[in-house]
Tab-separated table of C-alpha atoms in Angstrom:
chain	number	residue	atom	x	y	z
A	1	MET	CA	4.780	-23.505	-40.938
A	2	LYS	CA	7.760	-21.617	-42.340
A	3	LYS	CA	6.868	-18.562	-40.229
A	4	THR	CA	6.544	-20.723	-37.105
A	5	LYS	CA	9.987	-22.224	-37.778
A	6	GLN	CA	11.547	-18.758	-38.121
A	7	ILE	CA	9.955	-17.649	-34.843
A	8	LEU	CA	11.269	-20.775	-33.122
A	9	ILE	CA	14.815	-20.177	-34.447
A	10	THR	CA	14.652	-16.535	-33.335
A	11	CYS	CA	13.552	-17.573	-29.848
A	12	LEU	CA	16.376	-20.076	-29.598
A	13	ILE	CA	18.914	-17.416	-30.625
A	14	VAL	CA	17.528	-14.939	-28.085
A	15	PHE	CA	17.564	-17.638	-25.375
A	16	SER	CA	21.133	-18.563	-26.234
A	17	VAL	CA	22.281	-14.918	-26.081
A	18	CYS	CA	20.511	-14.427	-22.761
A	19	LEU	CA	22.102	-17.599	-21.387
A	20	ASN	CA	25.550	-16.425	-22.464
A	21	ILE	CA	25.006	-13.036	-20.854
A	22	LYS	CA	23.926	-14.786	-17.672
A	23	ASN	CA	27.010	-17.015	-17.708
A	24	ILE	CA	29.308	-14.038	-18.324
A	25	TYR	CA	27.621	-12.171	-15.495
A	26	ALA	CA	27.991	-15.231	-13.259
A	27	ASP	CA	31.680	-15.439	-14.126
A	28	GLU	CA	32.154	-11.789	-13.310
A	29	GLN	CA	30.314	-12.252	-10.039
A	30	GLN	CA	32.542	-15.196	-9.229
A	31	LYS	CA	35.622	-13.039	-9.793
A	32	LYS	CA	34.521	-10.373	-7.338
A	33	LEU	CA	34.601	-10.738	-3.572
A	34	ASP	CA	31.757	-9.569	-1.374
A	35	ILE	CA	34.189	-8.191	1.200
A	36	ASP	CA	36.248	-5.012	1.509
A	37	LEU	CA	39.885	-6.132	1.547
A	38	SER	CA	40.977	-2.859	3.145
A	39	GLN	CA	38.988	-3.786	6.257
A	40	ILE	CA	39.904	-7.430	6.748
A	41	ASN	CA	41.136	-8.859	10.026
A	42	LEU	CA	43.610	-11.493	11.081
A	43	TYR	CA	42.316	-15.056	10.471
A	44	ASP	CA	39.480	-13.913	8.189
A	45	LYS	CA	38.678	-16.531	5.555
A	46	PHE	CA	37.267	-16.235	2.060
A	47	GLU	CA	37.046	-18.252	-1.144
A	48	TYR	CA	37.940	-16.979	-4.600
A	49	ASN	CA	37.841	-18.920	-7.866
A	50	GLY	CA	38.283	-22.284	-6.172
A	51	TYR	CA	41.083	-21.187	-3.814
A	52	ASN	CA	40.774	-20.834	-0.056
A	53	TYR	CA	42.326	-17.774	1.591
A	54	THR	CA	43.132	-17.341	5.275
A	55	VAL	CA	44.463	-13.960	6.354
A	56	SER	CA	47.728	-14.493	8.252
A	57	GLN	CA	48.945	-10.877	8.544
A	58	VAL	CA	47.486	-7.406	8.181
A	59	ASN	CA	49.890	-4.498	7.721
A	60	SER	CA	52.670	-6.529	9.347
A	61	SER	CA	55.419	-5.981	6.759
A	62	ASP	CA	57.891	-3.179	6.263
A	63	ILE	CA	58.252	-2.826	2.487
A	64	TYR	CA	61.378	-1.340	0.903
A	65	ILE	CA	61.826	-0.565	-2.788
A	66	ASN	CA	65.411	0.201	-3.845
A	67	ASN	CA	66.278	0.613	-0.142
A	68	GLU	CA	63.577	3.219	0.464
A	69	GLN	CA	60.673	2.315	2.728
A	70	ILE	CA	57.232	2.887	1.259
A	71	ASP	CA	54.047	3.290	3.236
A	72	ILE	CA	51.571	0.930	1.601
A	73	TYR	CA	48.705	-1.135	2.970
A	74	ASN	CA	49.410	-4.859	2.724
A	75	PHE	CA	48.084	-8.150	3.978
A	76	GLU	CA	49.323	-11.707	3.796
A	77	ALA	CA	47.119	-14.706	3.082
A	78	GLU	CA	47.616	-18.430	3.120
A	79	VAL	CA	46.333	-19.634	-0.250
A	80	SER	CA	45.423	-23.260	-0.804
A	81	ASN	CA	43.502	-25.736	-2.904
A	82	ASP	CA	44.090	-29.376	-3.802
A	83	ASP	CA	47.329	-28.504	-5.642
A	84	ILE	CA	49.086	-25.719	-3.752
A	85	GLN	CA	49.609	-24.190	-0.355
A	86	THR	CA	51.487	-20.927	-0.293
A	87	TRP	CA	51.622	-17.557	1.439
A	88	ARG	CA	51.421	-14.335	-0.551
A	89	LYS	CA	51.451	-10.646	0.339
A	90	TYR	CA	48.831	-8.535	-1.393
A	91	VAL	CA	48.777	-4.791	-2.008
A	92	LYS	CA	46.285	-2.571	-3.773
A	93	PHE	CA	47.296	-2.216	-7.418
A	94	SER	CA	46.574	1.527	-7.502
A	95	ASP	CA	48.762	2.068	-4.409
A	96	LEU	CA	51.707	0.164	-5.863
A	97	CYS	CA	51.489	1.765	-9.305
A	98	SER	CA	51.291	5.359	-8.151
A	99	ASP	CA	55.016	5.945	-8.787
A	100	GLU	CA	56.135	5.634	-12.414
A	101	GLN	CA	59.562	4.351	-11.352
A	102	ILE	CA	57.815	1.379	-9.742
A	103	CYS	CA	54.966	0.915	-12.178
A	104	LYS	CA	52.334	2.801	-14.126
A	105	ASP	CA	48.948	1.367	-15.049
A	106	PHE	CA	48.105	0.968	-18.760
A	107	SER	CA	45.383	-1.615	-18.341
A	108	GLU	CA	42.637	-1.865	-20.932
A	109	ASN	CA	40.065	-4.329	-22.255
A	110	GLY	CA	40.228	-6.327	-19.044
A	111	ILE	CA	43.993	-6.987	-19.376
A	112	ILE	CA	46.274	-5.755	-16.608
A	113	ALA	CA	49.156	-3.945	-18.275
A	114	LEU	CA	51.826	-1.936	-16.547
A	115	ARG	CA	55.211	-0.434	-17.204
A	116	ARG	CA	58.160	0.872	-15.239
A	117	THR	CA	60.291	3.662	-16.650
A	118	TYR	CA	64.049	3.195	-16.692
A	119	ILE	CA	66.095	5.817	-14.868
A	120	THR	CA	67.806	7.215	-17.962
A	121	LYS	CA	67.214	7.509	-21.715
A	122	VAL	CA	69.233	5.703	-24.379
A	123	ASN	CA	69.719	7.451	-27.742
A	124	ASN	CA	67.023	9.901	-26.606
A	125	ASN	CA	64.610	6.970	-26.451
A	126	ASP	CA	62.494	6.229	-23.405
A	127	VAL	CA	63.514	2.937	-21.857
A	128	TYR	CA	60.923	1.003	-19.903
A	129	TYR	CA	59.901	-2.425	-18.733
A	130	SER	CA	56.404	-3.584	-19.569
A	131	THR	CA	54.365	-6.572	-18.519
A	132	LYS	CA	50.888	-7.849	-19.328
A	133	TYR	CA	48.992	-10.124	-17.021
A	134	LEU	CA	47.157	-12.845	-18.947
A	135	LYS	CA	44.377	-13.875	-16.588
A	136	GLU	CA	43.353	-16.974	-18.567
A	137	SER	CA	46.730	-18.610	-17.910
A	138	ASN	CA	47.747	-16.638	-14.808
A	139	GLU	CA	50.918	-15.478	-16.562
A	140	PHE	CA	52.992	-12.303	-16.774
A	141	GLU	CA	54.560	-11.601	-20.180
A	142	SER	CA	57.430	-9.147	-19.790
A	143	HIS	CA	59.657	-7.080	-22.109
A	144	LEU	CA	62.285	-4.376	-22.106
A	145	VAL	CA	61.405	-1.663	-24.635
A	146	ILE	CA	63.888	0.806	-26.145
A	147	GLY	CA	62.353	2.956	-28.864
A	148	ASP	CA	61.007	0.548	-31.489
A	149	ASN	CA	62.967	-2.427	-30.126
A	150	SER	CA	61.641	-4.977	-27.676
A	151	TYR	CA	63.559	-7.643	-25.743
A	152	ASN	CA	61.966	-10.660	-24.110
A	153	PHE	CA	62.829	-11.480	-20.554
A	154	ASN	CA	65.114	-14.550	-20.431
A	155	GLU	CA	66.037	-14.121	-24.091
A	156	PHE	CA	69.231	-16.131	-23.508
A	157	LYS	CA	67.186	-19.051	-22.142
A	158	ASP	CA	68.749	-19.188	-18.689
A	159	GLU	CA	67.489	-22.416	-17.133
A	160	ASN	CA	67.782	-20.890	-13.649
A	161	SER	CA	65.540	-17.929	-14.466
A	162	ILE	CA	62.065	-17.634	-12.993
A	163	PHE	CA	60.914	-16.761	-16.553
A	164	ASN	CA	60.434	-19.420	-19.207
A	165	GLU	CA	62.007	-19.314	-22.692
A	166	GLN	CA	59.234	-17.028	-23.960
A	167	GLY	CA	59.866	-14.496	-21.198
A	168	ILE	CA	56.776	-15.513	-19.240
A	169	LEU	CA	56.451	-15.743	-15.463
A	170	THR	CA	53.677	-18.048	-14.235
A	171	ALA	CA	52.063	-17.009	-10.963
A	172	ASP	CA	50.654	-19.388	-8.360
A	173	VAL	CA	48.063	-16.850	-7.173
A	174	GLU	CA	45.818	-14.434	-9.026
A	175	PRO	CA	44.716	-10.822	-8.502
A	176	LEU	CA	41.708	-10.236	-6.246
A	177	ILE	CA	38.808	-7.858	-6.869
A	178	ASP	CA	36.964	-6.811	-3.722
A	179	SER	CA	33.514	-5.347	-3.093
A	180	ASN	CA	34.798	-1.841	-3.868
A	181	ASN	CA	36.062	-3.024	-7.272
A	182	ASP	CA	39.596	-2.434	-5.981
A	183	LEU	CA	42.232	-4.691	-7.498
A	184	TYR	CA	44.752	-6.358	-5.173
A	185	VAL	CA	47.855	-8.051	-6.575
A	186	SER	CA	50.660	-10.244	-5.293
A	187	LEU	CA	53.526	-7.912	-4.441
A	188	ARG	CA	56.163	-10.497	-5.358
A	189	PHE	CA	54.866	-11.479	-8.789
A	190	VAL	CA	54.133	-7.958	-10.007
A	191	THR	CA	57.548	-6.591	-9.041
A	192	GLU	CA	59.457	-9.665	-10.262
A	193	ALA	CA	57.630	-9.371	-13.586
A	194	LEU	CA	59.017	-5.831	-13.858
A	195	GLY	CA	62.623	-6.898	-13.269
A	196	ALA	CA	63.084	-6.963	-9.498
A	197	GLU	CA	64.621	-9.229	-6.912
A	198	VAL	CA	62.313	-9.786	-3.929
A	199	ILE	CA	63.745	-10.872	-0.581
A	200	TRP	CA	61.566	-11.663	2.418
A	201	THR	CA	63.205	-11.478	5.839
A	202	GLU	CA	61.416	-13.048	8.777
A	203	LYS	CA	60.969	-10.816	11.805
A	204	ASP	CA	63.234	-11.355	14.809
A	205	MET	CA	61.813	-12.094	18.224
A	206	ASP	CA	62.196	-8.460	19.308
A	207	GLU	CA	60.745	-6.982	16.105
A	208	GLY	CA	57.129	-6.332	15.304
A	209	LYS	CA	57.262	-6.667	11.523
A	210	ASP	CA	58.931	-8.747	8.858
A	211	LYS	CA	60.676	-7.090	5.915
A	212	VAL	CA	60.175	-7.266	2.159
A	213	SER	CA	63.073	-5.829	0.147
A	214	ILE	CA	62.394	-5.165	-3.542
A	215	SER	CA	65.417	-4.209	-5.640
A	216	PHE	CA	65.217	-3.526	-9.367
A	217	TYR	CA	68.216	-4.993	-11.157
A	218	ASP	CA	68.685	-1.947	-13.411
A	219	ASN	CA	69.044	0.396	-10.452
A	220	ASP	CA	72.594	1.771	-10.156
A	221	GLU	CA	72.563	1.068	-6.426
A	222	TYR	CA	71.883	-2.638	-6.952
A	223	CYS	CA	75.251	-4.411	-6.784
A	224	LYS	CA	75.498	-6.780	-9.723
A	225	VAL	CA	79.301	-7.172	-10.121
A	226	ILE	CA	79.168	-8.259	-13.761
A	227	ASN	CA	82.552	-9.419	-15.091
A	228	THR	CA	82.952	-8.941	-18.834
A	229	SER	CA	85.458	-9.917	-21.501
A	230	TYR	CA	85.572	-8.546	-25.066
A	231	THR	CA	88.656	-10.391	-26.338
A	232	GLU	CA	86.642	-12.457	-28.822
A	233	SER	CA	85.361	-9.295	-30.503
A	234	CYS	CA	88.852	-8.455	-31.771
A	235	LYS	CA	90.065	-11.879	-32.818
A	236	ASN	CA	90.008	-10.866	-36.514
A	237	ILE	CA	91.602	-7.438	-36.027
A	238	ASP	CA	95.225	-7.043	-37.113
A	239	GLU	CA	97.545	-7.457	-34.115
A	240	GLU	CA	99.692	-4.474	-35.110
A	241	GLU	CA	96.627	-2.250	-35.087
A	242	LEU	CA	95.700	-3.516	-31.639
A	243	ASN	CA	99.263	-3.075	-30.383
A	244	ASN	CA	98.986	0.616	-31.203
A	245	ILE	CA	96.498	0.745	-28.345
A	246	ASN	CA	98.279	-1.572	-25.952
A	247	ASN	CA	100.821	-4.348	-26.395
A	248	CYS	CA	99.456	-7.220	-24.298
A	249	ASP	CA	100.856	-10.532	-23.244
A	250	SER	CA	98.807	-13.276	-24.934
A	251	ASN	CA	98.018	-14.786	-21.517
A	252	ASP	CA	96.824	-11.535	-19.954
A	253	ASP	CA	93.065	-11.860	-20.430
A	254	LYS	CA	92.218	-8.561	-18.759
A	255	CYS	CA	94.691	-6.605	-20.868
A	256	LEU	CA	93.395	-8.232	-24.063
A	257	SER	CA	89.805	-7.473	-23.103
A	258	ASP	CA	90.494	-3.850	-22.108
A	259	ARG	CA	92.470	-3.312	-25.297
A	260	CYS	CA	89.639	-4.646	-27.440
A	261	LYS	CA	87.083	-2.561	-25.589
A	262	GLU	CA	89.165	0.555	-26.240
A	263	TYR	CA	89.507	-0.407	-29.909
A	264	ILE	CA	85.712	-0.687	-30.213
A	265	SER	CA	85.242	2.654	-28.476
A	266	GLU	CA	87.725	4.470	-30.730
A	267	ASN	CA	86.516	2.927	-33.994
A	268	ILE	CA	82.780	2.335	-33.504
A	269	ASP	CA	81.744	4.811	-36.217
A	270	GLY	CA	84.067	3.252	-38.796
A	271	LEU	CA	83.499	-0.412	-37.957
A	272	ASP	CA	82.051	-2.580	-40.683
A	273	ASP	CA	78.340	-3.353	-40.254
A	274	SER	CA	79.191	-7.048	-39.952
A	275	PHE	CA	81.490	-6.459	-36.960
A	276	GLU	CA	80.232	-8.335	-33.915
A	277	ILE	CA	80.645	-7.126	-30.378
A	278	ILE	CA	81.030	-10.388	-28.482
A	279	THR	CA	80.667	-10.087	-24.728
A	280	ASN	CA	81.447	-13.013	-22.466
A	281	TYR	CA	80.225	-12.186	-18.995
A	282	ASN	CA	79.503	-13.760	-15.651
A	283	TYR	CA	78.092	-12.827	-12.275
A	284	ILE	CA	77.388	-14.498	-8.963
A	285	ASP	CA	73.680	-14.738	-8.210
A	286	ILE	CA	71.908	-14.405	-4.874
A	287	ASN	CA	72.315	-18.136	-4.252
A	288	ASN	CA	76.102	-17.939	-4.721
A	289	LYS	CA	75.947	-19.700	-8.077
A	290	LEU	CA	78.238	-18.611	-10.906
A	291	ARG	CA	76.260	-17.746	-14.047
A	292	LYS	CA	78.081	-17.508	-17.417
A	293	PHE	CA	76.730	-16.108	-20.700
A	294	GLU	CA	77.751	-14.791	-24.094
A	295	ALA	CA	76.079	-11.897	-25.901
A	296	LYS	CA	76.670	-11.154	-29.593
A	297	TYR	CA	75.567	-7.929	-31.228
A	298	LYS	CA	76.136	-6.391	-34.645
A	299	LYS	CA	77.075	-2.708	-34.785
A	300	GLU	CA	73.510	-1.727	-35.729
A	301	GLU	CA	72.235	-3.456	-32.591
A	302	VAL	CA	74.450	-1.404	-30.274
A	303	TYR	CA	73.027	1.764	-28.726
A	304	ILE	CA	75.539	4.588	-29.121
A	305	ASP	CA	74.857	7.520	-26.820
A	306	ASN	CA	77.678	10.121	-26.714
A	307	ASP	CA	80.501	8.376	-24.824
A	308	LYS	CA	78.351	5.365	-23.901
A	309	LEU	CA	77.934	2.087	-25.767
A	310	TYR	CA	74.961	0.071	-24.606
A	311	ILE	CA	74.311	-3.593	-25.321
A	312	ILE	CA	71.583	-5.735	-23.804
A	313	ILE	CA	72.628	-8.435	-21.375
A	314	MET	CA	70.554	-10.746	-19.205
A	315	TYR	CA	70.795	-10.680	-15.430
A	316	ASN	CA	68.728	-13.371	-13.730
A	317	GLY	CA	66.615	-13.479	-16.877
A	318	VAL	CA	66.001	-9.715	-16.880
A	319	PRO	CA	67.324	-7.719	-19.890
A	320	LEU	CA	69.522	-4.795	-18.865
A	321	PRO	CA	70.989	-1.936	-20.932
A	322	TYR	CA	74.683	-2.288	-20.131
A	323	ASN	CA	77.294	0.357	-20.920
A	324	ILE	CA	80.353	-1.661	-21.916
A	325	LEU	CA	82.653	1.318	-21.356
A	326	ASP	CA	81.774	1.757	-17.691
A	327	GLU	CA	82.462	-0.933	-15.124
A	328	SER	CA	83.123	1.456	-12.233
A	329	ALA	CA	80.032	0.264	-10.347
A	330	ASN	CA	81.594	-3.170	-9.951
A	331	GLU	CA	84.436	-1.895	-7.785
A	332	LYS	CA	82.201	-0.434	-5.087
A	333	CYS	CA	80.127	-3.614	-4.953
A	334	LYS	CA	82.836	-6.206	-4.430
A	335	ASP	CA	82.928	-7.421	-0.839
A	336	GLU	CA	86.041	-8.591	1.005
A	337	PHE	CA	85.430	-12.213	-0.016
A	338	TYR	CA	84.590	-11.558	-3.669
A	339	GLU	CA	87.809	-12.673	-5.370
A	340	GLU	CA	88.035	-15.755	-3.151
A	341	LYS	CA	84.403	-16.586	-3.830
A	342	LEU	CA	84.779	-16.191	-7.615
A	343	LYS	CA	87.860	-18.427	-7.682
A	344	CYS	CA	86.030	-21.028	-5.595
A	345	LEU	CA	82.995	-21.110	-7.913
A	346	GLU	CA	85.138	-21.204	-11.057
A	347	GLU	CA	86.741	-24.356	-9.657
A	348	GLY	CA	83.299	-25.926	-9.424
A	349	LYS	CA	83.173	-25.840	-5.630
A	350	SER	CA	80.595	-24.231	-3.356
A	351	TRP	CA	80.777	-21.050	-1.355
A	352	ILE	CA	79.590	-21.912	2.163
A	353	THR	CA	77.749	-19.173	4.076
A	354	ASP	CA	75.560	-21.289	6.341
A	355	GLU	CA	76.283	-20.322	9.965
A	356	LYS	CA	76.035	-23.906	11.232
A	357	MET	CA	78.483	-25.133	8.595
A	358	ILE	CA	80.887	-22.275	9.411
A	359	LYS	CA	80.754	-23.127	13.109
A	360	LEU	CA	81.104	-26.849	12.435
A	361	SER	CA	84.171	-26.226	10.272
A	362	GLU	CA	85.658	-23.878	12.892
A	363	LYS	CA	85.957	-21.084	10.331
A	364	ASP	CA	85.849	-17.352	10.997
A	365	GLY	CA	83.497	-16.689	8.113
A	366	PRO	CA	82.337	-17.926	4.678
A	367	PHE	CA	84.652	-20.414	3.009
A	368	CYS	CA	85.120	-22.533	-0.093
A	369	GLY	CA	84.140	-26.155	0.288
A	370	ILE	CA	82.082	-29.073	-0.906
A	371	GLU	CA	78.431	-29.269	0.070
A	372	LEU	CA	77.373	-32.250	2.174
A	373	GLU	CA	74.954	-33.215	-0.574
A	374	LYS	CA	77.828	-33.564	-3.054
A	375	ILE	CA	79.822	-35.639	-0.562
A	376	SER	CA	76.821	-37.916	-0.103
A	377	GLN	CA	76.326	-38.359	-3.838
A	378	SER	CA	80.017	-39.099	-4.305
A	379	THR	CA	79.918	-41.690	-1.541
A	380	ASP	CA	76.844	-43.357	-3.015
A	381	LYS	CA	78.631	-43.742	-6.321
């Protein structure tokens, strides 16, 4: 009887293991398409993990990365289920991640992991952006890595960022695996997870293709126009010592900031370890919204590299190494309306760029005003 019971238990265990293997195999089968995505045609349809896909474009987009066009196979699909309906452009993962300055594949154990190398080194350390795709939750978890230090995306908890407070970007589509075992990923989500702005421009009537412009925020050619102030850093420094650098009027914010920045530069090696570099900064985002932040770093948290002092600031939720001693890039990026626009936004008004609004207001170009929505809300009250 005892022997029979042991045999029965053994059989149940074997059956359970076999069932699990079957279920795992079924899951894997479910996550693999029976079609070759490199050979699909317009209006083809397929189903993947409960989502319905309808091909709406094949190779109909010109794709630019940091203003350089890349030749890469792409297709667009309408993706829908009971909860969402969206359109996403897909590219082959191995095609996209063939250039280390875009991304390099470090995937293992079934987890998609990739990194993008920063253009320069800091303190002789490699600087790179890394992201892991967590397929269970359809999330990208992103970081900036400098040597042994790691910085979450959206570390300053910017409510307007596409990343949440843990530095995670949640995708509304998932990667596709086709019959060749080739992995296709959403172009937008992968590049945004690595610190890029993605702009889609619809094709004009006389053009054959639409345009996808991908610009990495850390690229020197990307115009960020970050305005910084360091006055708070020197609030506890003796005024006479500061006046040896420059005697500023107490109302001249720029002079006070420049003076403090020079003081930090000249004395960084001798500063007390408790000294805080306090950076108040702002920038105007792509939606013409003024974003304001404050970054505080102890001396040990500043990267000193010859005549460069790097701190980490957040730009649209993406951590950037920022050399506080060099703001020359800002000057070449300011357009003819910049000062007017900044003043307008600081007053809490809106910068109007809509062509219909410009025409309606009989203006020659963008102008400062109050959005119709705000007028409506004010009237309601």
